[in-house]
Coordinates of C-alpha atoms and ligand atoms in Angstrom, one line a residue:
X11 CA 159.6 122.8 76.9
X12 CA 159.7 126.5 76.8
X13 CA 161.2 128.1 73.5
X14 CA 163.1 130.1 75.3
X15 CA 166.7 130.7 76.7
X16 CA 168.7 128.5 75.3
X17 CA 172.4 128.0 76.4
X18 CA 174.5 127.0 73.1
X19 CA 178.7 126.6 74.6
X20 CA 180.8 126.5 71.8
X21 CA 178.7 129.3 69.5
X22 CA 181.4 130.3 67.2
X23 CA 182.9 126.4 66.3
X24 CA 181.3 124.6 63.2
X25 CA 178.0 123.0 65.3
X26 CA 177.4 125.9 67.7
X27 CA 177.4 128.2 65.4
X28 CA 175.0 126.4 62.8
X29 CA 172.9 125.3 66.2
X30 CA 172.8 128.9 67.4
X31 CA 170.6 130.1 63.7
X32 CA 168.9 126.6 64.0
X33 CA 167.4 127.6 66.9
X34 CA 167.1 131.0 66.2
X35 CA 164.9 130.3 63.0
X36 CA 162.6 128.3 64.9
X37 CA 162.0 131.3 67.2
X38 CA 164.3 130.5 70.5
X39 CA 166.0 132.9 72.4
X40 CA 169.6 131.5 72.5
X41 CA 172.6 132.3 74.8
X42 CA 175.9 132.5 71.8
X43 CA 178.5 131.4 74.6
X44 CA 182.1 131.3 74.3
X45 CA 185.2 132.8 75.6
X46 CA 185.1 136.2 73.0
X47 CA 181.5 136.4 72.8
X48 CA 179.0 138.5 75.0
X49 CA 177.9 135.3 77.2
X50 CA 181.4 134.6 78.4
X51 CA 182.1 130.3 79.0
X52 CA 185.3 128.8 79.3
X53 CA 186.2 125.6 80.2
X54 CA 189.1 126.0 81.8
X55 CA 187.5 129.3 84.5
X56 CA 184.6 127.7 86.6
X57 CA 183.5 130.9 87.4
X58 CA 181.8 132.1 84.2
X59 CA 179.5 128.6 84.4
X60 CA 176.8 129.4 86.7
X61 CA 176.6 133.4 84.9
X62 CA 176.3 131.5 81.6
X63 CA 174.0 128.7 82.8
X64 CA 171.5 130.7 85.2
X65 CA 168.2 131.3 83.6
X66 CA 168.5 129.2 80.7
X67 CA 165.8 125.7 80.4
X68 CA 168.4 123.9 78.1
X69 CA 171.7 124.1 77.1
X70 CA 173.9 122.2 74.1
X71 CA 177.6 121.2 75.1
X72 CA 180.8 120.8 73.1
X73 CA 183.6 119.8 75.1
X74 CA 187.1 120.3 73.4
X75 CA 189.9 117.9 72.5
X76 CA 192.9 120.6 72.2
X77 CA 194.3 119.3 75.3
X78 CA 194.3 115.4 75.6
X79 CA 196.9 115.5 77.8
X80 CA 195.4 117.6 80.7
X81 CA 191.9 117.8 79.4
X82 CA 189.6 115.3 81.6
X83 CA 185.8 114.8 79.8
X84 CA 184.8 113.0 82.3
X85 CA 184.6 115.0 85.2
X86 CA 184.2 118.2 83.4
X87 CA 181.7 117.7 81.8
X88 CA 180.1 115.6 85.3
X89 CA 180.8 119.1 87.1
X90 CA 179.1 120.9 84.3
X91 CA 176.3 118.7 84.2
X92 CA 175.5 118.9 87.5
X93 CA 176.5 122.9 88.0
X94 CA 173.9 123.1 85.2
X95 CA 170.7 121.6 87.4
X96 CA 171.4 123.6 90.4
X97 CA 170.6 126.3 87.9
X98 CA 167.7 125.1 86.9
X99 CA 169.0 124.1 83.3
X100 CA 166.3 120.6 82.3
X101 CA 167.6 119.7 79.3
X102 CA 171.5 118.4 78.3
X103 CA 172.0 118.0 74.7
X104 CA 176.0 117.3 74.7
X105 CA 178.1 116.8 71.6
X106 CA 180.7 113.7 71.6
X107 CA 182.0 112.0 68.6
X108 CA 181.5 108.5 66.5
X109 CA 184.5 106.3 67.8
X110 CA 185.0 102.9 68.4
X111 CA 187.7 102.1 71.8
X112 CA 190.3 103.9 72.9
X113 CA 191.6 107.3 71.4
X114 CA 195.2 108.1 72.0
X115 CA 194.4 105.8 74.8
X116 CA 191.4 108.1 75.8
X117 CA 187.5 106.5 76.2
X118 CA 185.8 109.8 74.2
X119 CA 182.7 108.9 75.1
X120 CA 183.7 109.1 78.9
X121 CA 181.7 112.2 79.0
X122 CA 178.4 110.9 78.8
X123 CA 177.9 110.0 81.6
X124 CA 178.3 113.3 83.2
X125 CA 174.8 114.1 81.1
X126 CA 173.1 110.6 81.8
X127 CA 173.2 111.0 85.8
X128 CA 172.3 114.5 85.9
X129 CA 168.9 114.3 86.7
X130 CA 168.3 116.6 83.8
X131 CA 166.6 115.5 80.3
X132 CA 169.6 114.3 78.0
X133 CA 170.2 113.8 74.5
X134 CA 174.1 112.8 73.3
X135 CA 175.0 112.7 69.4
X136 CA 178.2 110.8 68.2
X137 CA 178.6 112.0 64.7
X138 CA 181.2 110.7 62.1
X139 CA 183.7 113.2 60.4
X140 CA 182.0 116.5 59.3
X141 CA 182.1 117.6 55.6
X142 CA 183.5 121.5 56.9
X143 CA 186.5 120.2 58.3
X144 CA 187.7 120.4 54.5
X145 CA 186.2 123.9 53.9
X146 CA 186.7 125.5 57.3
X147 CA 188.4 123.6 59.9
X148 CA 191.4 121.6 60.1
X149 CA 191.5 119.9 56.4
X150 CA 191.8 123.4 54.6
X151 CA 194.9 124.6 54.5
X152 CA 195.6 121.1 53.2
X153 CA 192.8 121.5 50.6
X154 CA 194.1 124.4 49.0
X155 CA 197.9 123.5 49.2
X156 CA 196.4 120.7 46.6
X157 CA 197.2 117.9 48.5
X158 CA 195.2 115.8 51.5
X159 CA 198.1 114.0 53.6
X160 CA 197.0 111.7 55.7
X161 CA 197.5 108.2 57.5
X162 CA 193.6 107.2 56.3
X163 CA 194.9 104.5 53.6
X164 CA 191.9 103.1 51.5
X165 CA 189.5 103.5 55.0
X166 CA 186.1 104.7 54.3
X167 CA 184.1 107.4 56.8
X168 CA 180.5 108.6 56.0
X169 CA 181.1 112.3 56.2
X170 CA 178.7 114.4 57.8
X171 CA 177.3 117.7 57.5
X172 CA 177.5 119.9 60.3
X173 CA 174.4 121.5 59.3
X174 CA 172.6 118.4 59.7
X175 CA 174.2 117.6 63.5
X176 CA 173.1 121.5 64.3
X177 CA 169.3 120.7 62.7
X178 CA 169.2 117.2 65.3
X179 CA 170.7 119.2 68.2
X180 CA 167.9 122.2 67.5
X181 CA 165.4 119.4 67.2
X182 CA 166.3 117.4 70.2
X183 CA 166.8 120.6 72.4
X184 CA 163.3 121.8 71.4
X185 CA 161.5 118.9 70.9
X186 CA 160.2 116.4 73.0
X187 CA 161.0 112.3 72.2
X188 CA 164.6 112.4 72.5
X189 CA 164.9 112.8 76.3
X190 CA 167.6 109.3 76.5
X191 CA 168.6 109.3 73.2
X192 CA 172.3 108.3 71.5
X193 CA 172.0 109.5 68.3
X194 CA 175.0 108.2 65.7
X195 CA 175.0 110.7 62.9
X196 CA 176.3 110.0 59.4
X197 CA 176.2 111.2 56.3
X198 CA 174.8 108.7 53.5
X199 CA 177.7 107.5 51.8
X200 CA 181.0 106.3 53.3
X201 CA 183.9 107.8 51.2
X202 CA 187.6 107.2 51.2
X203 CA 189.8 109.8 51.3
X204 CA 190.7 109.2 47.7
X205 CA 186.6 109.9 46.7
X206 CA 186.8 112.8 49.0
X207 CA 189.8 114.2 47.2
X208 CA 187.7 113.5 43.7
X209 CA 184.8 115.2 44.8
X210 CA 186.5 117.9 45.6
X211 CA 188.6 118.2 42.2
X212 CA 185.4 118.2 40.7
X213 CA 183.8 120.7 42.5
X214 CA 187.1 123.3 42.4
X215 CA 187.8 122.5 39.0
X216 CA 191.5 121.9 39.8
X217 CA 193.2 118.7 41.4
X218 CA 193.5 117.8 45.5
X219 CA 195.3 114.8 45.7
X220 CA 194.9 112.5 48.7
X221 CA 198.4 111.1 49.8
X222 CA 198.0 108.4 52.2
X223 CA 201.1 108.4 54.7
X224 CA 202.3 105.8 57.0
X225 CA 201.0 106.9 60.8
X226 CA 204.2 107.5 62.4
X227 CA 205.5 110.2 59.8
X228 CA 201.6 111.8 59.8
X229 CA 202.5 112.6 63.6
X230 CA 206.1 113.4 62.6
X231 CA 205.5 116.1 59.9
X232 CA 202.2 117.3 62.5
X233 CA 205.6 117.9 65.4
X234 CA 207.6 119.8 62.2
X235 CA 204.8 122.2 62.2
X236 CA 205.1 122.7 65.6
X237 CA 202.2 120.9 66.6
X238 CA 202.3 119.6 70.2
X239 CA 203.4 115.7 70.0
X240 CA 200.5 114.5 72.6
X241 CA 197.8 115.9 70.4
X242 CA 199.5 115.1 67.0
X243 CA 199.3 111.4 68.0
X244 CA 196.0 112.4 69.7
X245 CA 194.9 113.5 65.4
X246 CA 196.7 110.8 64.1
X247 CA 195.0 108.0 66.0
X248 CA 191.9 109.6 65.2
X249 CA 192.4 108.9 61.7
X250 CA 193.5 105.7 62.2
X251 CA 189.8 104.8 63.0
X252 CA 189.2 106.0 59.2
X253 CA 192.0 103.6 58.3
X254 CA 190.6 100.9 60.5
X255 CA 186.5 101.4 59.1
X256 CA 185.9 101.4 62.8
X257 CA 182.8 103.8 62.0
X258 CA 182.0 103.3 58.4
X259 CA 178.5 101.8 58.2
X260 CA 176.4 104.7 57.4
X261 CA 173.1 104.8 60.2
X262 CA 170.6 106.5 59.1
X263 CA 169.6 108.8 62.2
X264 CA 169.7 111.9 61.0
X265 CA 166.9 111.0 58.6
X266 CA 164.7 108.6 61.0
X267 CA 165.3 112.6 63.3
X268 CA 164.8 115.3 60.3
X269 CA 162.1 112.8 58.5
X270 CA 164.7 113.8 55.2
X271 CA 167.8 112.5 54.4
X272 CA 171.1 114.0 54.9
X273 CA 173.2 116.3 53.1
X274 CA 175.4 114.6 50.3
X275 CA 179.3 115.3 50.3
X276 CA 179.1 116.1 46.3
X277 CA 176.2 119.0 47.4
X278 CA 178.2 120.1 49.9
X279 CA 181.6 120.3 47.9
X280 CA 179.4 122.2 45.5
X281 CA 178.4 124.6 47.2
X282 CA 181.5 125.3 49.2
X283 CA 183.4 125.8 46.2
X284 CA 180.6 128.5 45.1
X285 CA 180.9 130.2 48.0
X286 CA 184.7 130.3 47.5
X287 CA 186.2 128.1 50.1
X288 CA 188.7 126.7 48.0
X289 CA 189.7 129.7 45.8
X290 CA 193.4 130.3 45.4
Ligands
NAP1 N1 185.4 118.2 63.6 C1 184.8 117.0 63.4 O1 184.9 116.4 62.3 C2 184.0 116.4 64.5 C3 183.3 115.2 64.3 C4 182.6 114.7 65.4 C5 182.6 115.3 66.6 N2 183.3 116.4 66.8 C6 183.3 117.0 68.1 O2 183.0 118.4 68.0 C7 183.6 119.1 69.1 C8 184.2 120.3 68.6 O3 185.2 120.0 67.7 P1 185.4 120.8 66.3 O4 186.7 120.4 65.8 O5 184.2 120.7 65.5 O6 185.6 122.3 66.9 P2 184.7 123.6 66.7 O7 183.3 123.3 67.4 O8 184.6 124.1 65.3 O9 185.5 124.6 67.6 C9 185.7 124.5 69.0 C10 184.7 125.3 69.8 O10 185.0 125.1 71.2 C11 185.2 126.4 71.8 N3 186.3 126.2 72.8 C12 187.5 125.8 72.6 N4 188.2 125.9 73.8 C13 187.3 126.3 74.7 C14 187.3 126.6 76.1 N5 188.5 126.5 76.8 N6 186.2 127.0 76.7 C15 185.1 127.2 76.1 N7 185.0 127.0 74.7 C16 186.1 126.5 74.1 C17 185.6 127.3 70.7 O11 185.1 128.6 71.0 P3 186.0 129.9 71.3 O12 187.4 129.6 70.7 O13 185.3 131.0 70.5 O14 186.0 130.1 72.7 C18 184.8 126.8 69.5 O15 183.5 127.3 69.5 C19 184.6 118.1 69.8 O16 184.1 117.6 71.0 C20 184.6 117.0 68.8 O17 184.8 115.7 69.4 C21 184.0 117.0 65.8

């Protein structure tokens, strides 16, 4: 596979970005798409999909969950998918998630199948929880408030890095051996929210509780902050498969991929709070 032109959707989240200088430092010319960057994509405007798509030999897809009432995987990412082979695109390497059943009543690997029947070379990766939604995304406000409300009770997740899930999707979009590949990526330790919490105390030198809540008053106080209700439940029921240890057994992919093992949590928390993440 040539090195070059790369599509990356989702370039400024927390895998496209880290995908984006992946791929960069191995020498690829990448495509940063997104709806603010130069290479304009947006889901929800077919039009800038062939523009974005045309030229590029592979391209890495992350599909968005702000809209689970209207927002349909399946056949988006299908249309995509195949929009992407009339362009000439070979390779598919799509991001989904590590769930077990039904989501808010949603199948979130629906999308996969989209990729599979493509015709194109296809890689999908299912990763647990990352580590950055506690130092960038939605888990940091909470961490610097001091306290991590959520209805996880004493449910263990093995964290992962997004640096490692950008180093697999760099290595199976310029690689070959993963053509037809589901790759479940964890970090090495399943934590509870309560060792998360620790870890971080640690590592900021001042205390973040964890506060588990009952499920119906998680989506409750999400609807006080004005949160829409179909997408606080959507959260809620995520973390219910934290609760539940529906995706707890750590797999040891990212290794048997990177030939090194992944990113610990207490390296990561580390380091974030170095870099000032969590300062007041
Ligand atoms: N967060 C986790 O712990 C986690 C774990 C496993 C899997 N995942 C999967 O990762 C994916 C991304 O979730 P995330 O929370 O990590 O978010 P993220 O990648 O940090 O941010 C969302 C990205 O999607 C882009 N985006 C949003 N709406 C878009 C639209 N209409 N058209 C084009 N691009 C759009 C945003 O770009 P612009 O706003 O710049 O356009 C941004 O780059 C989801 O599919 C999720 O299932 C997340």
């Amino acid at each position: 596979m040539s090195q070059s032109d790369i599509l990356v959707i989702g370039s400024t989240g927390k895998t496209g970005r880290r995908v984006v200088r992946a791929l960069r430092e191995r020498g690829a010319s990448v495509r940063a798409a997104g709806r603010s960057t130069d290479v304009r994509f947006d889901w929800d405007d077919d039009s800038t999909w062939a523009p974005a798509l045309t030229g590029a030999h592979a391209a890495y897809i992350v599909d968005r969950q702000d809209k689970p009432g209207v927002w349909d995987a399946e056949s988006q990412i299908r249309d995509l998918a195949k929009r992407a082979v009339d362009c000439g695109v070979r390779r598919l390497v799509l991001l989904q998630a590590r769930t077990t059943g039904l989501v808010g009543g949603k199948d979130l690997s629906a999308g996969e199948g989209g990729v599979r029947d493509s015709g194109a070379q296809w890689t999908v990766l299912r990763p647990n929880w990352f580590f950055q939604n506690f130092d960038e995304g939605v888990l940091l406000d909470a961490v610097r408030a001091g306290e991590l409300r959520l209805p996880a009770g004493d449910g263990r997740e093995p964290f992962v890095d997004a640096e490692d899930v950008a180093e697999v999707a760099a290595a199976a979009l310029l690689d070959d051996g993963h053509d037809g590949r589901v790759y479940d990526l964890s970090g090495s330790r399943a934590l509870t929210l309560a060792e998360v919490a620790e870890e971080i105390s640690r590592a900021a030198g001042r205390p973040v509780a964890y506060v588990p809540v009952d499920h119906e008053e998680y989506v409750a106080e999400l609807v006080s902050y004005e949160v829409p209700a179909d997408y606080a439940r959507f959260v809620a029921d995520l973390v219910a498969q934290i609760r539940d240890n529906l995706n707890a057994e750590p797999t040891g992919t990212v290794e048997g991929v990177l030939g090194r093992p992944p990113r610990d949590f207490a390296a990561f928390a580390r380091q974030a709070a170095a870099d000032g993440a969590w300062a007041l």
